């Protein structure tokens, strides 16, 4: 319990009190969480509660997810491609949508990869939804909606985006967790670690 409190308190400080040394503090905090046996369900729940408390918009979306008439598959991915591999989650999203499966794909610009999904889509001229409320119409008309993760969590994204050029504990659960849309399935792509 004391360890959970200490980790949550450090996250609270990182989110609410940015400083010039914040990047190093984020990394140290992340490395602590990655130690074997450290990242427990109770600790994850505590971290998630702190993120929701920090970002009121995300909290509202989580309480009332965006309804989708035909339950879609949500595709999210870790990003942070240290190995510069192919962005397969975006290609998989387009392929699934081409077969008639409604898809919602979370996207962001590159932090450490050659390009992020948002960069690829922009180059191809494929629109990215900027507001979660437009997702149902995009899925209905196009069979797919690409949405920026930051649209659901603007406060958190403003504080977190670009901090980790490599995989962190947040890379594993935040991309899928912040896409507050009713879905029948989740598909999560993870870069090789």
Short mmCIF file of C-alpha atoms in Angstrom, two decimals:
data_model
loop_
_atom_site.label_atom_id
_atom_site.label_comp_id
_atom_site.label_asym_id
_atom_site.label_seq_id
_atom_site.Cartn_x
_atom_site.Cartn_y
_atom_site.Cartn_z
CA UNK A 1 0.00 0.00 0.00
CA UNK A 2 2.80 2.43 0.87
CA UNK A 3 4.58 1.62 -2.41
CA UNK A 4 1.38 2.29 -4.38
CA UNK A 5 0.96 5.60 -2.59
CA UNK A 6 4.57 6.63 -3.32
CA UNK A 7 4.28 5.76 -7.02
CA UNK A 8 0.95 7.58 -7.34
CA UNK A 9 2.30 10.59 -5.49
CA UNK A 10 5.30 10.79 -7.85
CA UNK A 11 2.96 10.55 -10.87
CA UNK A 12 0.84 13.33 -9.38
CA UNK A 13 3.95 15.48 -9.05
CA UNK A 14 5.08 14.68 -12.61
CA UNK A 15 1.69 15.55 -14.07
CA UNK A 16 0.96 18.66 -12.04
CA UNK A 17 4.39 20.21 -11.47
CA UNK A 18 6.41 20.13 -14.68
CA UNK A 19 10.02 21.16 -14.34
CA UNK A 20 13.16 21.28 -16.43
CA UNK A 21 14.18 17.86 -15.07
CA UNK A 22 10.77 16.31 -15.72
CA UNK A 23 11.94 14.11 -18.60
CA UNK A 24 14.58 12.45 -16.40
CA UNK A 25 12.08 12.12 -13.56
CA UNK A 26 9.53 10.49 -15.91
CA UNK A 27 12.18 8.02 -17.06
CA UNK A 28 13.26 7.17 -13.51
CA UNK A 29 9.63 6.72 -12.49
CA UNK A 30 8.98 4.52 -15.52
CA UNK A 31 12.06 2.39 -14.89
CA UNK A 32 10.90 1.84 -11.31
CA UNK A 33 7.54 0.57 -12.58
CA UNK A 34 9.24 -1.80 -15.03
CA UNK A 35 11.06 -3.69 -12.28
CA UNK A 36 9.82 -7.30 -11.94
CA UNK A 37 6.81 -7.62 -9.67
CA UNK A 38 6.31 -3.88 -9.40
CA UNK A 39 3.46 -3.21 -11.82
CA UNK A 40 0.50 -4.83 -10.05
CA UNK A 41 -3.21 -4.49 -10.87
CA UNK A 42 -3.65 -2.34 -7.75
CA UNK A 43 -0.83 -0.04 -8.82
CA UNK A 44 -2.21 0.25 -12.37
CA UNK A 45 -5.64 1.11 -10.95
CA UNK A 46 -4.07 3.79 -8.79
CA UNK A 47 -2.11 5.24 -11.71
CA UNK A 48 -5.23 5.22 -13.92
CA UNK A 49 -7.25 7.00 -11.21
CA UNK A 50 -4.57 9.70 -11.02
CA UNK A 51 -4.60 10.17 -14.81
CA UNK A 52 -8.41 10.49 -14.78
CA UNK A 53 -8.23 12.99 -11.93
CA UNK A 54 -5.63 15.00 -13.84
CA UNK A 55 -7.55 15.09 -17.15
CA UNK A 56 -11.25 16.01 -16.74
CA UNK A 57 -12.00 15.51 -20.46
CA UNK A 58 -10.70 11.94 -20.38
CA UNK A 59 -12.68 11.27 -17.22
CA UNK A 60 -15.88 12.45 -18.94
CA UNK A 61 -15.24 10.28 -22.00
CA UNK A 62 -14.53 7.22 -19.88
CA UNK A 63 -17.81 7.71 -17.98
CA UNK A 64 -19.75 8.14 -21.26
CA UNK A 65 -17.95 6.40 -24.14
CA UNK A 66 -18.76 7.44 -27.70
CA UNK A 67 -21.54 5.13 -28.97
CA UNK A 68 -21.00 3.37 -32.29
CA UNK A 69 -24.05 1.85 -34.02
CA UNK A 70 -22.20 -1.18 -35.40
CA UNK A 71 -19.72 -2.13 -32.73
CA UNK A 72 -16.28 -1.47 -34.10
CA UNK A 73 -12.84 -2.86 -33.48
CA UNK A 74 -10.52 -0.40 -31.79
CA UNK A 75 -6.93 -0.61 -32.98
CA UNK A 76 -4.26 0.97 -30.82
CA UNK A 77 -0.51 0.60 -30.72
CA UNK A 78 2.45 1.36 -28.52
CA UNK A 79 4.44 3.41 -31.00
CA UNK A 80 7.98 4.24 -29.87
CA UNK A 81 9.69 2.21 -32.57
CA UNK A 82 13.29 2.00 -31.52
CA UNK A 83 13.82 -0.65 -34.20
CA UNK A 84 12.31 1.43 -37.07
CA UNK A 85 9.95 -1.35 -38.11
CA UNK A 86 6.90 -1.11 -40.36
CA UNK A 87 3.76 0.48 -38.87
CA UNK A 88 1.62 -2.61 -39.19
CA UNK A 89 -1.30 -1.46 -37.01
CA UNK A 90 -2.29 1.29 -39.46
CA UNK A 91 -2.03 -1.10 -42.43
CA UNK A 92 -4.04 -3.73 -40.49
CA UNK A 93 -6.71 -1.11 -39.76
CA UNK A 94 -7.07 -0.21 -43.43
CA UNK A 95 -7.15 -3.87 -44.44
CA UNK A 96 -9.82 -4.75 -41.85
CA UNK A 97 -11.98 -1.76 -42.85
CA UNK A 98 -11.71 -2.77 -46.52
CA UNK A 99 -13.41 -6.07 -45.63
CA UNK A 100 -16.35 -4.29 -44.01
CA UNK A 101 -15.22 -4.42 -40.38
CA UNK A 102 -15.87 -1.04 -38.70
CA UNK A 103 -12.53 0.20 -37.32
CA UNK A 104 -11.44 2.99 -35.01
CA UNK A 105 -7.68 3.57 -34.99
CA UNK A 106 -5.89 5.80 -32.52
CA UNK A 107 -3.05 7.82 -34.04
CA UNK A 108 -0.31 10.23 -33.10
CA UNK A 109 2.67 11.85 -34.74
CA UNK A 110 6.12 10.36 -34.44
CA UNK A 111 8.09 10.70 -31.24
CA UNK A 112 10.89 8.23 -31.94
CA UNK A 113 9.86 6.31 -35.05
CA UNK A 114 10.55 7.29 -38.63
CA UNK A 115 6.89 8.29 -38.77
CA UNK A 116 3.83 7.93 -36.61
CA UNK A 117 0.44 6.83 -37.90
CA UNK A 118 -0.72 10.47 -38.07
CA UNK A 119 2.30 11.34 -40.23
CA UNK A 120 1.59 8.46 -42.63
CA UNK A 121 -2.11 9.31 -42.94
CA UNK A 122 -1.35 12.98 -43.48
CA UNK A 123 1.05 12.08 -46.31
CA UNK A 124 -1.65 9.91 -47.90
CA UNK A 125 -4.30 12.63 -47.54
CA UNK A 126 -6.44 10.46 -45.26
CA UNK A 127 -8.40 12.58 -42.78
CA UNK A 128 -7.91 12.29 -39.04
CA UNK A 129 -10.86 13.11 -36.83
CA UNK A 130 -10.07 15.91 -34.41
CA UNK A 131 -13.14 15.51 -32.20
CA UNK A 132 -14.39 12.24 -30.69
CA UNK A 133 -18.00 13.23 -31.48
CA UNK A 134 -17.27 12.89 -35.23
CA UNK A 135 -16.16 9.25 -34.95
CA UNK A 136 -19.62 7.65 -35.42
CA UNK A 137 -20.25 9.56 -38.67
CA UNK A 138 -16.79 8.69 -40.03
CA UNK A 139 -17.27 5.00 -39.23
CA UNK A 140 -20.75 5.06 -40.77
CA UNK A 141 -19.64 6.76 -44.00
CA UNK A 142 -16.11 5.38 -44.45
CA UNK A 143 -16.03 2.22 -42.34
CA UNK A 144 -13.03 3.60 -40.46
CA UNK A 145 -12.17 6.54 -38.26
CA UNK A 146 -8.68 7.68 -37.40
CA UNK A 147 -8.60 9.77 -34.23
CA UNK A 148 -5.79 11.45 -32.37
CA UNK A 149 -5.27 10.01 -28.91
CA UNK A 150 -4.96 13.58 -27.66
CA UNK A 151 -8.57 14.31 -28.68
CA UNK A 152 -9.71 12.17 -25.73
CA UNK A 153 -7.12 13.35 -23.22
CA UNK A 154 -5.87 16.84 -24.10
CA UNK A 155 -4.50 17.72 -20.68
CA UNK A 156 -2.68 14.42 -20.21
CA UNK A 157 -1.36 14.42 -23.79
CA UNK A 158 -0.03 17.93 -23.37
CA UNK A 159 1.99 16.80 -20.38
CA UNK A 160 3.02 13.31 -21.55
CA UNK A 161 3.47 13.46 -25.35
CA UNK A 162 7.08 13.27 -26.43
CA UNK A 163 8.44 12.43 -22.98
CA UNK A 164 9.31 8.81 -23.75
CA UNK A 165 11.17 8.07 -26.98
CA UNK A 166 11.19 4.39 -25.95
CA UNK A 167 8.59 2.00 -24.55
CA UNK A 168 7.35 2.75 -21.04
CA UNK A 169 4.60 1.25 -18.86
CA UNK A 170 2.27 3.86 -20.35
CA UNK A 171 3.00 2.54 -23.86
CA UNK A 172 1.31 -0.71 -22.92
CA UNK A 173 -2.01 0.46 -21.53
CA UNK A 174 -2.69 4.11 -22.31
CA UNK A 175 -3.23 3.87 -26.11
CA UNK A 176 -6.12 1.43 -25.71
CA UNK A 177 -7.37 2.88 -22.43
CA UNK A 178 -7.90 6.45 -23.65
CA UNK A 179 -9.97 5.55 -26.74
CA UNK A 180 -13.33 5.84 -24.99
CA UNK A 181 -15.51 4.35 -27.72
CA UNK A 182 -17.97 1.47 -27.49
CA UNK A 183 -16.31 -1.45 -29.23
CA UNK A 184 -16.70 -5.17 -29.70
CA UNK A 185 -12.95 -5.87 -29.75
CA UNK A 186 -9.58 -4.30 -29.13
CA UNK A 187 -6.47 -5.01 -31.16
CA UNK A 188 -3.23 -3.76 -29.67
CA UNK A 189 -0.01 -3.57 -31.65
CA UNK A 190 3.23 -3.64 -29.72
CA UNK A 191 6.64 -2.91 -31.11
CA UNK A 192 9.17 -5.68 -30.59
CA UNK A 193 10.96 -5.19 -27.28
#
